[in-house]
Every structure is written in structure tokens, then in C-alpha cells.
Amino acid sequence: MMKKIAFLVLAISISSCFSAKYQIKTGQDAYDLRQYAKAIPMFLEEYEEANDRETKAIKSYYLAKSYQRVNDDNNALKWYEKAVQNEYGLEAYRNLALTYKKKELYDRAIKTFELWQSEGGSFQEANREIGICKQAKQWLKGDKSIVVQQVSVNSTSAEYAPVMYDEDYIVFSSDRIGSTGGDIYEWTGNQYSDLYISSKTGSDPILFDDKINTEHNEGVACFNQDFTEIFFTRCFDIEGDDHCKILMSVREGSGWSVPQEIFDMLPNVNYGHPTLVEQDSVLVFSSNNPSGYGEYDLYYSFREDGGTWTIPELMPESLNTQGNEQFPRSDGDTLYFSSDYLPGLGGLDIFKTYLMEGGQWAQPANVGAPINSGADDFSLVIDKEAPSPGQKLLQGGYFSSSRAGTGDDDIYQFLTYELEEKDKPKPVEVVEEEPEAVEKLIYIAVRVVENILADPEDPNSEIIGKEGIDASEIVVTNPAGQETITTNASGRIIIDGDELTSYNFKVAREGYLTNSKSLKTESKENLDGSKTYNLEIALDKIIYNKEIVLDDIFYDLNKYFIREDAKPSLDTLTQLMKDNPDISILLGSHTDCRGRPEFNMELSDRRARAAIDYIASNGISPSRLSFRGFGESKLAVSCICQLCSEEQHQENRRTTFIILAE
């Protein structure tokens, strides 16, 4: 797993560019520079030399984390146990419990989560993880119709993220000996990753193409339907440009063109794991853009006419969580991806969803064992030409896993057959013992964010990102009462929820406009297991005496009454006034340049008054409301009236409000 995590966590050049300037004297020095393979022997020596429990606790804890980073869960488990014995603290309990879970030692994981909770760990997180571990014990029984086997391409190094190439080949990522450049990647102690190609039987893998593979880390690729385009991840090892990007190359005869970035990518943000959907018109990928819900989230971009790609947009909360969503792969309208937060068997689990009528994505479903395990399972791809020896094959393909195999991450083939009659489960008339009931738990995770504007002084400028806001007070109200909870450093809270219950979350922070959102939980009878509702609440900084445009306020020609389609935007403003009882506003109405100026002034005045009357009728004191019609006196777009486009006229016809300074 760690090779692939390195592909998206990376400050690669920290280890290669700065280690020459920074002398590594201790295991902690190497760890801080992400040189985990180098840190391990140094920590081991320092642990043996330590004479006090506190030092041993620190060394054992960071030894465990280092082993975890290089994908050695057996030694990570051993050293987390020592860290707990040496009384390192809460994080040792939590990480030990998660490692037990990853090793499929669910009963030990449950007991350790209970200990973590009793020592002061998060009550909500512990309960959630305990519920997942109980479910995992049932899920581990697996599906007998699925056969999983290693492919012969695996080596003692890492092989992962296979993708189909034509009918007979796979392209995959590996850090095996012979990769381009020959240098050692200090994160893992292996070579840098390259793309390789092999027949599906795994015979004679060779480097894919010298335009694609470089001295940097390359991996996790996808192709368009006719294999004339490749999209892949490259993690640059150049000082000042040390993050992962998605590149594209085009087939040129028997080779490939020089790869190019497909869209502008933000500095210090990682982009990777591309896959194409919707007839190659949409690219889905993973990124740690701060605008997301969690650590790594799924985003998408549209291919426009001319081959350009749109600015990436975040995929819905039904797919993204506060954890990691990575390695998307597509098969028609089905999307496979991995998550370490959605309920699963251990680390990363593979989930599938599909595009429903109406354009919504279905709730993700865990594909289950034997494809998923307690280890990291990821990057599932369907092989439509999979062999079918002797039995009726329903589906076949490949995936990657860090379960015990040949090397680090390995590639596995799966084949799903129709069970023969003798192998199908027999109906049981009398059940002597009821199976252990799995408790269904409901959690609500709230994240408070600030919209980052292209121009911090212009409230109408483009939102270019989001950041979590710490120390925000959230007033949580439900029929049982009310409580106030403060967000953590990343702007989050998580609470236990009850079924069929309405919740309101009102967020306040000094210097920001208070905002609120509500949700209602569903019946537990409708849930397959535990469920977490994810809710994001954005706060805007208070900017006084700046005009803010209200979207979707439309009027009929030369009319001033409030149309039905204008009410939602005015309702939003009304709620803002209710949430912020100390502010007063001036509401303004503007026309375009067409018509007589005096008529436009009168019309805009009536429109502004109608909007204010509507807001007042919904419970806002008139003393907090003032209005003014500006007619065509303050055009947003200056153009010759007879030559203005309809879009320019529309931009000039606007309804605005100003927060008045006291």
C-alpha cells in the first residue's frame, strides 16, 4: 500500500532535494523527511539504547508508523503493541486498534477500541469502528462464486493498479528492479515506479514507453476506448514542484507523444488515479484539494470541444467521505473506487456505484470478500475477455491488494462463476441459532469550511477553494434538546444520530456570517449497516458595504411582482437575516440600459420594495431592511446599449444586497 500512498501523499522532493542540505542524525530526522526505509534501522538502534520508558514509548510508536509507511503491517502491529505497553498515549491505542482491524483480528480490535474510548478517545469514532468490526466478521465469510488468484507478473517488489490494454495485455505500475533512472526512493527503499506492460498471463513484463517513464514516479494509468490516449500520474522529483499531476499522451505510430498536463493544477495539491467514463468525455480522479470533504476525494472534469478539460468539480458527498477515496475505475455506467472510511473489512476497501436515471450516483456498495480483505484492496478493473474454463463466467477482472502475497502490493485476478446446483446454498427450514445481530449505528459528520475567494475583498468573485475552520461553535438542535459543540482543527465534529430524527446545525464564528443547515435521518430498517451522514456548512466572511449579487432573481418584462422562481433565493437571504440578527441590509435592484431612464428607475424601485416586503413578510423586522432602486445608473457591464449582448443585459439586470456597517 505505501508505494501507492506515496503516489498521492508525497512531498517527494523533500527527501531527495533537502536531505543533502539537512544532515540526518536520528530516526526522527529521517521520518520527518519521509525516508521511512532509512528511519527504521535508526529507530531500532535508538530503542535498544533508550533507558527510560518515555523514550522507548516514542521510539516504538514512530517505529510502528515507519513500518506502516513501508507496508509492513506485521512489524507495525508488534511496535504499536510495545508503544501501548510503554504508555505512549491515546494515538497508540487508536493505531493499534486500526492495525488489528487491518489484520482481520476483529475481536482484538473491538477490545482495543473500547480501551481507547475508556482512556479518553473519541466516543463516536470508537462506537463507529466497533460497529464496523462486528459487521466485518460477517462480511469476511465471502462469496463462494468468486475465485481470486495471484497473477504471475508479481515480484518481491510492488505491482499494482492494472488496466486493460487491447484484449490481451495489462499495463500496471511497479517499483521493481530495472525501473527507469535506477535511483532508490527513500520512502520505501525500492526504486521509483514506472508503468509496465505484460500479457494477461503475466509473461515477460517490459517497460511501457520511454516518453511515459522517467526518473520520476509514474503509475496508475488509464486509456481511452481505442487505446490512442493514455492518462497517468507522475509525481515530480524537482525542487519547487514536488507533487503529483495527471498527464496525457497521444499514440504516435508505435510510440507516444511527450506527455502534457491536461488542465491547470493547483500548487501543493496532488492529482492522480485517472479514469475515463461517459464515452471518454469525463475524467474522474482523486485529489487532496482542500475544497474536498476529507483527505483524498473524487473529482471529475469534462472534455470540451477542441479537447480542453473543464475546471475539476467535486463528486457528491454520497461517494466522498472525511477519509480517503482513491483509485476510481469505470465499467460502463458502473464506477469502482476504494475508501478507507466507508464501512469495510480493514484498510482500503473496493466499493461500486452506478449512475442512476436522473444523473445521481447510487449509494456505494462494498464488493465484499474474497475481493476485499482486512488489507488494502484497490484499483479493480473489469476484463471483458476473461477466460471461462469449464464453468459459466459471469464477470472477471483484476485488482490490487496488500494482503500477504509475493511482495508488497500484488495484482490479483478474480473470476465470478455461476455456482453449480450442488454448490448453491441449500434452504434451511429450521434455524436453531440466530446469527449475531449487527448493530446499526447512525453518525452525523459536520465540516465547517470557509469559501476562499479569488479576490478576498470581492464577495462576488470566484470561489477557488475551501478551508476547514477550527474553533467554530455549532449549536445542534433536535427534538431531544440542544447542545453546543466546537469544531476541531480541521473544522469537523461527529455526533451519534437517532433514526427518523430532524437535526439543525447552526454555526457561528466571529468575523463570519452565521449559517445553518438541517437534515433528517432515515429509518434503520432501510440501512444495510451503520451509516454516516456527511454535512458541509460554508461560512462567508462579513464584508461590509460591498454589493453582493443575489442569484436567480428574475422578473417578468416591465413587472415588479416576485415570481415563484425568485423565492428560493430570497428565502436564503431571509434565513441569513434570521441567523444573523445583528446585521441590517440595503437591498438594491438594477435594470439594464434598455428603456427610458426614468421608467427604469421607477421599475427598479418597485422591484426592490417588493423584495423587501417579501422578506419582511417572513419574519424580518422592517427596521433592519432598507431598499433602493438604481435603474440603469450603476451598470455592472459597460457596453454600448444597442450592441450589448443578451448575456450582458442579464448581468446588468440584477438584485443585490449590502451588509450595512453599524
XYZ file of C-alpha atoms in Angstrom:
662
model
C 0.000 0.000 0.000
C 2.687 2.503 0.897
C 4.055 2.775 -2.591
C 0.640 3.792 -3.822
C 0.061 6.092 -0.847
C 3.399 7.690 -1.601
C 1.944 8.385 -5.022
C -0.611 10.726 -3.514
C 0.754 11.936 -0.197
C 4.181 12.852 -1.432
C 6.368 15.762 -0.893
C 8.784 13.679 -2.924
C 11.466 16.253 -3.273
C 11.575 16.792 0.481
C 13.541 13.575 0.784
C 15.659 13.949 -2.328
C 16.230 17.699 -2.571
C 16.576 18.646 1.051
C 18.346 15.661 2.589
C 21.582 16.906 1.073
C 21.074 20.194 2.895
C 19.800 18.614 6.109
C 22.034 16.107 7.847
C 20.127 13.063 9.074
C 21.336 12.177 12.558
C 18.326 10.456 14.133
C 15.434 8.244 13.163
C 13.114 11.206 13.697
C 15.129 13.246 11.175
C 14.648 10.523 8.560
C 10.977 10.115 9.466
C 10.291 13.843 9.144
C 11.879 13.738 5.674
C 9.661 10.761 4.753
C 12.685 8.478 4.404
C 10.960 5.641 6.245
C 13.197 2.828 4.988
C 16.158 4.725 6.418
C 14.325 5.653 9.642
C 13.572 2.049 10.679
C 17.113 0.810 11.485
C 17.891 4.113 13.204
C 14.781 3.880 15.425
C 15.575 0.228 16.224
C 19.044 1.173 17.432
C 17.713 4.155 19.404
C 15.055 1.978 21.049
C 17.679 -0.503 22.264
C 19.806 2.339 23.625
C 16.917 4.050 25.450
C 16.994 3.767 29.247
C 13.630 5.251 30.180
C 10.029 4.295 29.365
C 9.096 7.656 27.836
C 11.877 7.472 25.240
C 11.069 3.835 24.487
C 7.412 4.802 24.025
C 8.309 7.488 21.464
C 10.744 5.266 19.554
C 8.344 2.293 19.450
C 5.459 4.477 18.270
C 7.426 6.010 15.399
C 8.911 2.619 14.540
C 5.364 1.329 14.146
C 4.411 4.289 11.954
C 7.528 3.820 9.824
C 6.803 0.120 9.304
C 3.245 1.057 8.398
C 4.546 3.515 5.807
C 6.575 0.793 4.076
C 3.608 -1.587 4.157
C 4.938 -3.977 6.832
C 1.825 -4.420 8.963
C 3.242 -7.347 10.957
C 6.063 -5.245 12.383
C 3.763 -2.224 12.692
C 1.471 -4.318 14.895
C 4.393 -5.504 17.030
C 5.641 -1.968 17.660
C 2.213 -0.432 18.285
C 1.770 -3.082 20.985
C 5.105 -2.016 22.501
C 4.064 1.646 22.268
C 0.894 0.867 24.248
C 2.889 -1.149 26.790
C 5.286 1.780 27.165
C 2.302 4.125 27.716
C 2.767 6.311 24.628
C -0.827 7.544 24.823
C -4.166 7.637 23.031
C -2.842 7.595 19.469
C -1.013 4.313 20.128
C -4.281 2.691 21.275
C -6.143 4.020 18.224
C -3.498 2.948 15.696
C -3.120 -0.450 17.352
C -6.887 -0.992 17.072
C -6.864 0.026 13.402
C -3.941 -2.321 12.715
C -5.725 -5.228 14.427
C -8.680 -4.427 12.172
C -6.428 -4.425 9.113
C -5.023 -7.814 10.129
C -8.630 -9.121 10.442
C -8.188 -9.573 14.218
C -11.605 -8.036 14.799
C -12.201 -9.185 18.382
C -8.843 -7.701 19.462
C -9.671 -4.545 17.513
C -13.025 -4.213 19.318
C -11.395 -4.598 22.745
C -8.676 -2.084 21.858
C -11.211 0.459 20.581
C -13.073 0.006 23.878
C -9.817 0.636 25.775
C -9.093 3.692 23.626
C -12.572 5.010 24.381
C -12.198 4.408 28.130
C -8.833 6.228 28.130
C -10.410 9.340 26.604
C -10.560 8.582 22.867
C -13.429 9.740 20.686
C -16.641 8.125 21.880
C -18.302 8.482 18.471
C -15.368 7.166 16.441
C -14.830 4.215 18.766
C -18.505 3.220 18.570
C -18.453 3.546 14.794
C -15.331 1.380 14.446
C -16.651 -1.240 16.866
C -19.841 -1.482 14.803
C -17.828 -1.857 11.595
C -15.648 -4.596 13.130
C -18.760 -6.557 14.117
C -20.069 -6.251 10.562
C -16.688 -7.222 9.100
C -16.764 -10.563 10.930
C -19.889 -11.402 8.924
C -18.596 -9.956 5.631
C -15.360 -11.975 5.848
C -17.279 -15.194 5.097
C -17.132 -14.173 1.443
C -18.847 -15.132 -1.792
C -18.188 -18.740 -2.895
C -18.922 -17.881 -6.530
C -15.788 -15.677 -6.733
C -12.354 -17.201 -7.292
C -9.320 -14.996 -6.508
C -5.770 -15.854 -7.545
C -2.443 -14.082 -7.941
C -1.123 -13.373 -11.426
C 2.407 -14.396 -12.343
C 3.512 -10.818 -13.050
C 4.020 -10.236 -9.307
C 7.538 -9.887 -7.918
C 9.035 -9.221 -4.492
C 8.517 -5.508 -5.231
C 5.190 -3.696 -5.616
C 2.870 -4.348 -8.566
C -0.461 -2.543 -8.563
C -3.175 -0.620 -10.456
C -3.588 -2.877 -13.530
C -5.540 -1.586 -16.517
C -6.601 -3.411 -19.680
C -4.668 -2.679 -22.893
C -6.276 -4.080 -26.042
C -7.696 -7.562 -25.406
C -4.581 -9.467 -24.429
C -2.447 -7.132 -22.304
C -2.399 -5.311 -18.997
C -0.470 -2.169 -18.097
C 0.440 -1.855 -14.423
C 2.627 0.115 -12.013
C 5.734 -1.332 -10.333
C 8.869 -0.280 -8.451
C 10.715 -3.474 -9.389
C 14.412 -3.599 -10.218
C 15.020 -2.238 -13.706
C 12.751 0.784 -13.444
C 13.878 3.924 -15.263
C 16.529 6.019 -13.544
C 17.785 3.333 -11.185
C 17.763 5.580 -8.084
C 16.396 4.468 -4.722
C 13.198 6.078 -3.458
C 13.913 6.684 0.202
C 10.242 6.386 1.245
C 10.199 2.653 0.505
C 13.833 1.710 -0.046
C 12.868 0.428 -3.514
C 13.251 2.001 -6.932
C 10.959 4.640 -8.372
C 7.727 3.445 -10.003
C 7.225 3.000 -13.742
C 4.488 1.694 -15.994
C 4.980 -1.835 -17.354
C 3.119 -3.854 -19.972
C 2.585 -7.597 -19.939
C 0.355 -10.215 -21.495
C -2.577 -11.158 -19.269
C -0.754 -14.383 -18.432
C 1.937 -12.251 -16.806
C 4.772 -13.357 -19.035
C 7.757 -11.120 -19.773
C 6.655 -7.686 -18.485
C 8.579 -4.822 -20.087
C 8.745 -1.058 -19.539
C 5.829 0.625 -21.272
C 7.347 3.602 -23.167
C 10.347 5.894 -22.635
C 8.226 9.013 -23.232
C 5.989 7.959 -20.358
C 8.548 6.513 -17.916
C 11.143 8.893 -16.463
C 13.371 9.174 -13.401
C 10.258 10.356 -11.510
C 7.437 8.196 -10.124
C 4.931 7.169 -12.822
C 1.902 4.994 -12.332
C -1.878 4.463 -12.151
C -2.845 4.876 -15.796
C -5.979 4.593 -17.932
C -6.652 4.541 -21.673
C -9.437 5.779 -23.880
C -11.623 3.235 -25.645
C -9.463 2.837 -28.766
C -6.155 2.987 -26.835
C -4.941 6.127 -28.643
C -4.730 8.202 -25.425
C -3.133 7.462 -22.069
C -3.764 9.399 -18.858
C -1.422 8.680 -15.948
C 0.020 10.017 -12.692
C 3.510 11.476 -12.498
C 4.973 12.610 -9.179
C 7.757 15.035 -9.949
C 11.082 14.953 -8.146
C 12.105 18.538 -8.887
C 12.706 21.157 -6.208
C 9.773 23.554 -6.064
C 7.480 21.160 -7.973
C 7.105 18.178 -5.743
C 3.554 16.991 -6.156
C 1.627 14.540 -8.325
C -0.074 15.579 -11.545
C -2.206 13.937 -14.216
C -0.568 13.880 -17.645
C -1.899 12.842 -21.052
C -0.080 11.398 -24.058
C -1.334 10.530 -27.562
C -0.404 7.482 -29.633
C 2.055 8.343 -32.435
C 2.723 5.323 -34.613
C 4.345 2.708 -32.404
C 5.177 5.239 -29.669
C 3.644 8.043 -27.646
C 3.835 11.849 -27.663
C 5.535 13.903 -24.944
C 3.038 13.936 -22.042
C 1.241 17.193 -21.216
C -0.779 18.402 -18.230
C -4.481 18.247 -19.039
C -5.601 21.296 -17.020
C -4.138 23.858 -14.638
C -3.390 22.133 -11.344
C -3.109 23.990 -8.067
C 0.333 24.175 -6.430
C 0.905 21.947 -3.392
C -2.106 19.788 -4.301
C -1.872 16.173 -5.512
C -3.815 14.860 -8.517
C -3.820 11.214 -9.585
C -5.594 7.911 -10.315
C -7.381 8.974 -13.537
C -10.176 7.002 -15.203
C -12.420 7.841 -18.168
C -16.206 7.485 -18.123
C -19.150 8.527 -20.308
C -17.610 7.520 -23.644
C -14.255 9.127 -22.744
C -15.911 12.522 -22.198
C -15.451 12.673 -18.409
C -12.272 12.128 -16.379
C -12.683 11.002 -12.753
C -9.662 11.189 -10.451
C -8.525 11.544 -6.829
C -7.083 14.684 -5.225
C -6.329 16.157 -1.809
C -7.622 19.565 -2.889
C -8.633 21.438 0.305
C -12.059 22.072 -1.240
C -12.909 18.409 -0.607
C -14.739 16.646 2.208
C -11.812 14.631 3.545
C -8.185 13.745 2.915
C -8.473 12.478 -0.669
C -11.699 12.834 -2.632
C -13.026 12.006 -6.084
C -13.313 14.814 -8.646
C -14.393 14.974 -12.280
C -13.653 17.102 -15.354
C -15.494 17.319 -18.716
C -13.781 17.138 -22.084
C -14.884 20.144 -24.149
C -14.923 20.625 -27.908
C -11.349 21.083 -29.041
C -10.003 18.664 -26.432
C -9.715 21.053 -23.475
C -10.840 19.987 -19.996
C -13.061 21.931 -17.597
C -12.052 23.045 -14.114
C -12.428 19.961 -11.862
C -15.546 19.633 -9.741
C -16.061 17.613 -6.573
C -18.126 14.448 -6.818
C -21.080 14.197 -4.394
C -20.988 13.521 -0.673
C -22.624 10.137 -1.264
C -19.238 8.987 -2.640
C -16.760 11.184 -0.759
C -16.158 10.989 2.995
C -13.846 12.526 5.580
C -11.373 9.718 4.852
C -9.626 8.717 1.599
C -11.422 7.971 -1.681
C -8.946 6.790 -4.316
C -8.310 4.559 -7.363
C -11.521 5.066 -9.365
C -12.048 2.666 -12.292
C -15.036 2.575 -14.650
C -17.017 -0.135 -16.424
C -19.853 1.355 -18.455
C -22.076 3.262 -16.032
C -20.510 1.498 -13.010
C -17.742 3.188 -11.044
C -15.433 1.230 -8.749
C -13.303 3.062 -6.177
C -11.596 2.469 -2.835
C -12.316 4.090 0.511
C -10.828 3.675 3.984
C -13.782 5.360 5.720
C -16.900 3.730 4.312
C -17.660 0.552 6.330
C -15.244 -2.162 5.217
C -13.049 -5.039 6.285
C -9.885 -3.103 7.178
C -7.785 -0.615 5.205
C -8.885 0.453 1.735
C -11.929 -1.481 0.528
C -13.318 -1.551 -3.001
C -16.825 -0.147 -3.485
C -19.031 0.162 -6.528
C -21.696 2.639 -7.514
C -23.571 3.361 -10.718
C -25.186 6.298 -12.460
C -28.957 6.204 -11.962
C -31.635 7.768 -14.105
C -31.618 11.472 -13.376
C -27.826 11.622 -13.142
C -27.467 10.677 -9.453
C -24.917 8.153 -8.187
C -26.246 5.178 -6.235
C -25.181 4.623 -2.636
C -21.756 2.871 -2.729
C -21.844 -0.885 -2.077
C -18.902 -2.853 -0.672
C -17.955 -5.584 -3.188
C -17.216 -7.881 -0.238
C -14.832 -10.792 0.329
C -12.896 -12.500 -1.150
C -12.064 -9.427 -3.265
C -11.936 -7.213 -0.186
C -9.903 -8.198 2.869
C -8.547 -6.597 6.001
C -5.590 -5.322 3.939
C -5.675 -2.553 1.334
C -7.717 -3.580 -1.704
C -7.957 -1.180 -4.600
C -7.989 -0.426 -8.314
C -10.463 -3.017 -9.596
C -10.775 -3.267 -13.382
C -13.142 -5.442 -15.434
C -11.749 -7.750 -18.141
C -14.492 -8.319 -20.712
C -12.392 -11.024 -22.410
C -11.654 -13.047 -19.264
C -11.247 -16.800 -19.867
C -14.032 -19.150 -18.803
C -12.645 -22.672 -18.320
C -15.441 -25.172 -17.854
C -17.948 -23.002 -15.974
C -20.281 -20.148 -16.841
C -18.322 -16.968 -16.194
C -20.402 -14.017 -15.017
C -17.592 -11.493 -14.660
C -13.807 -11.340 -14.500
C -11.100 -8.804 -13.909
C -8.141 -7.719 -11.813
C -7.494 -5.748 -8.638
C -4.586 -4.864 -6.351
C -4.086 -5.813 -2.727
C -1.512 -5.550 0.052
C -2.656 -8.882 1.568
C 0.066 -11.467 2.111
C 1.324 -12.438 -1.316
C 4.525 -12.430 -3.328
C 5.764 -8.943 -2.483
C 4.488 -5.553 -1.396
C 1.271 -4.748 -3.267
C 0.315 -7.538 -5.660
C -2.076 -7.912 -8.594
C -4.883 -10.484 -8.319
C -7.304 -11.868 -10.864
C -10.915 -12.528 -9.875
C -13.431 -14.697 -11.738
C -17.106 -14.805 -10.786
C -18.865 -18.000 -11.854
C -22.430 -19.169 -11.760
C -22.475 -21.726 -8.962
C -23.327 -25.286 -9.812
C -26.502 -26.560 -8.202
C -24.582 -28.672 -5.699
C -22.630 -25.632 -4.507
C -25.579 -23.299 -4.115
C -26.666 -22.626 -0.532
C -29.438 -25.052 0.493
C -32.599 -23.611 2.059
C -32.786 -24.272 5.786
C -36.226 -24.929 7.240
C -35.323 -24.652 10.917
C -32.746 -22.221 12.235
C -31.501 -23.462 15.572
C -29.368 -20.428 16.319
C -29.944 -16.887 15.184
C -26.863 -15.221 13.666
C -25.272 -12.489 15.689
C -27.202 -9.285 15.136
C -25.151 -6.448 13.741
C -25.928 -3.177 15.461
C -26.852 -0.420 13.029
C -25.418 2.887 14.128
C -26.036 6.370 12.752
C -23.429 9.131 12.810
C -23.531 12.693 11.544
C -20.208 14.239 10.475
C -20.252 18.014 10.013
C -17.453 20.009 8.423
C -17.359 23.809 8.674
C -15.468 25.466 5.823
C -14.608 28.935 4.584
C -15.044 29.722 0.906
C -11.719 31.004 -0.453
C -12.368 33.811 -2.949
C -10.182 34.761 -5.904
C -10.410 38.354 -4.575
C -10.813 38.310 -0.764
C -12.343 41.799 -0.859
C -14.951 40.970 -3.529
C -17.789 38.730 -2.262
C -18.896 38.122 -5.878
C -15.505 36.782 -7.045
C -14.964 33.134 -7.942
C -14.720 30.546 -5.177
C -11.343 28.880 -5.763
C -11.201 26.590 -2.750
C -12.332 25.779 0.773
C -10.582 25.511 4.126
C -11.817 23.970 7.354
C -12.496 26.483 10.151
C -11.428 25.436 13.621
C -12.975 26.643 16.892
C -16.382 27.238 15.270
C -19.343 26.801 17.596
C -22.067 24.519 16.257
C -25.434 24.618 18.016
C -27.004 21.201 17.421
C -30.776 21.124 17.855
C -33.087 18.106 17.706
C -36.382 17.170 19.433
C -34.441 15.929 22.466
C -32.782 19.266 23.133
C -29.809 21.413 22.205
C -26.049 21.324 22.704
C -23.083 23.381 21.528
C -20.002 21.640 20.100
C -16.740 23.256 18.957
C -15.074 22.077 15.737
C -11.599 20.549 15.777
C -8.512 21.797 13.919
C -9.892 20.648 10.550
C -13.328 22.157 11.132
C -15.103 18.890 11.945
C -17.401 17.349 14.515
C -19.032 13.916 14.545
C -22.058 13.020 16.674
C -24.233 9.986 17.294
C -27.565 10.192 15.494
C -31.001 8.692 16.075
C -33.185 7.306 13.314
C -36.074 9.340 11.845
C -34.874 12.468 13.626
C -34.571 16.045 12.361
C -31.354 17.899 13.187
C -30.423 21.539 12.742
C -26.809 22.711 12.813
C -26.247 26.439 13.345
C -22.624 27.559 13.034
C -21.181 30.787 14.422
C -17.648 32.175 14.276
C -16.503 35.715 14.978
C -15.998 37.670 11.761
C -18.187 35.319 9.707
C -21.857 35.240 8.783
C -23.654 32.597 10.822
C -25.062 29.793 8.681
C -27.255 26.783 9.330
C -28.307 23.539 7.673
C -30.758 20.782 8.536
C -31.140 17.100 7.796
C -33.412 14.222 8.734
C -32.101 10.713 9.310
C -33.794 7.677 7.790
C -35.127 4.533 9.423
C -32.559 1.935 10.458
C -34.734 -0.641 8.723
C -33.614 0.894 5.402
C -29.911 0.589 6.266
C -27.665 -2.343 5.350
C -25.371 -1.429 8.247
C -24.077 1.636 10.031
C -24.340 4.933 8.166
C -22.567 8.276 8.408
C -24.288 11.415 7.112
C -21.776 13.980 5.840
C -22.811 17.629 6.005
C -20.742 20.628 4.900
C -21.578 24.138 6.088
C -19.773 27.039 4.432
C -19.214 30.339 6.237
C -18.621 33.630 4.443
C -16.565 36.406 5.980
C -18.555 39.530 6.782
C -17.684 42.188 4.212
C -19.429 45.490 4.926
C -20.660 47.973 2.327
C -19.892 45.667 -0.625
C -22.620 44.792 -3.100
C -23.463 41.074 -3.146
C -25.430 39.726 -6.108
C -28.436 37.514 -5.378
C -28.612 34.742 -7.958
C -31.781 33.678 -9.783
C -33.910 36.770 -9.064
C -35.947 37.196 -12.240
C -38.919 39.397 -13.114
C -41.351 39.377 -15.992
C -40.829 42.101 -18.583
C -41.674 45.508 -17.101
C -43.191 43.812 -13.999
C -42.124 44.020 -10.361
C -44.031 41.235 -8.533
C -41.992 38.375 -7.022
C -42.068 35.275 -9.221
C -42.107 31.777 -7.726
C -38.648 31.020 -9.126
C -37.224 34.060 -7.284
C -38.491 32.998 -3.858
C -35.782 30.374 -3.025
C -33.015 32.977 -3.338
C -34.965 35.465 -1.200
C -35.700 32.672 1.300
C -31.935 32.076 1.582
C -31.406 35.778 2.320
C -34.257 35.674 4.852
C -32.622 32.739 6.638
C -29.294 34.610 6.652
C -31.071 37.535 8.375
C -32.586 35.165 10.938
C -29.223 33.502 11.618
C -27.518 36.903 11.963
C -29.933 39.085 13.981
C -27.370 41.884 14.389
C -26.997 42.781 10.715
C -29.043 45.185 8.600
C -29.077 45.283 4.813
C -29.742 47.607 1.909
C -31.399 45.714 -0.927
C -30.869 47.152 -4.383
C -32.426 46.477 -7.772
C -30.795 47.270 -11.116
C -32.148 47.274 -14.669
C -30.306 47.034 -17.949
C -29.832 50.063 -20.216
C -32.876 49.461 -22.407
C -35.911 51.689 -21.891
C -36.300 55.225 -20.601
C -34.049 56.044 -17.605
C -36.917 57.456 -15.526
C -39.050 54.355 -16.187
C -36.146 52.081 -15.277
C -35.563 53.973 -12.036
C -39.201 53.651 -11.006
C -39.364 49.986 -12.052
C -36.217 49.070 -10.116
C -37.506 50.947 -7.044
C -40.738 48.923 -7.118
C -38.825 45.663 -7.600
C -36.567 46.427 -4.616
C -39.603 47.298 -2.464
C -41.367 44.068 -3.497
C -38.328 42.019 -2.468
C -38.085 43.800 0.894
C -41.810 43.317 1.531
C -41.413 39.594 0.822
C -38.528 39.281 3.308
C -40.413 41.287 5.955
C -43.489 39.079 5.495
C -41.323 36.116 6.519
C -40.483 37.482 9.951
C -37.664 40.009 9.493
C -38.132 43.376 11.221
C -38.571 46.241 8.710
C -36.169 48.278 10.873
C -33.336 46.040 9.588
C -34.351 46.409 5.959
C -33.896 49.278 3.526
C -34.120 49.357 -0.245
C -33.203 51.420 -3.263
C -33.800 51.203 -6.982
C -30.783 52.137 -9.066
C -32.331 51.830 -12.514
C -29.552 51.831 -15.096
C -27.329 54.198 -13.099
C -24.845 51.516 -11.932
C -24.378 49.075 -14.771
C -22.206 46.054 -13.951
C -21.121 45.779 -17.597
C -20.410 48.938 -19.538
C -21.301 48.478 -23.195
C -22.990 50.424 -25.999
C -26.632 49.677 -25.281
C -27.602 48.816 -28.845
C -24.594 46.474 -29.089
C -24.853 44.778 -25.675
C -25.325 41.005 -25.832
C -28.252 39.372 -24.050
C -25.746 37.952 -21.523
C -24.502 41.488 -20.776
C -28.070 42.752 -20.352
C -28.752 39.851 -17.977
C -25.668 40.683 -15.900
C -26.868 44.276 -15.602
C -30.386 43.187 -14.532
C -29.562 42.124 -11.013
C -30.793 42.214 -7.433
C -28.167 42.837 -4.766
C -27.768 43.451 -1.071
C -25.215 45.271 1.052
C -24.456 44.470 4.688
C -24.515 47.880 6.362
C -21.771 48.809 8.787
C -23.037 49.818 12.219
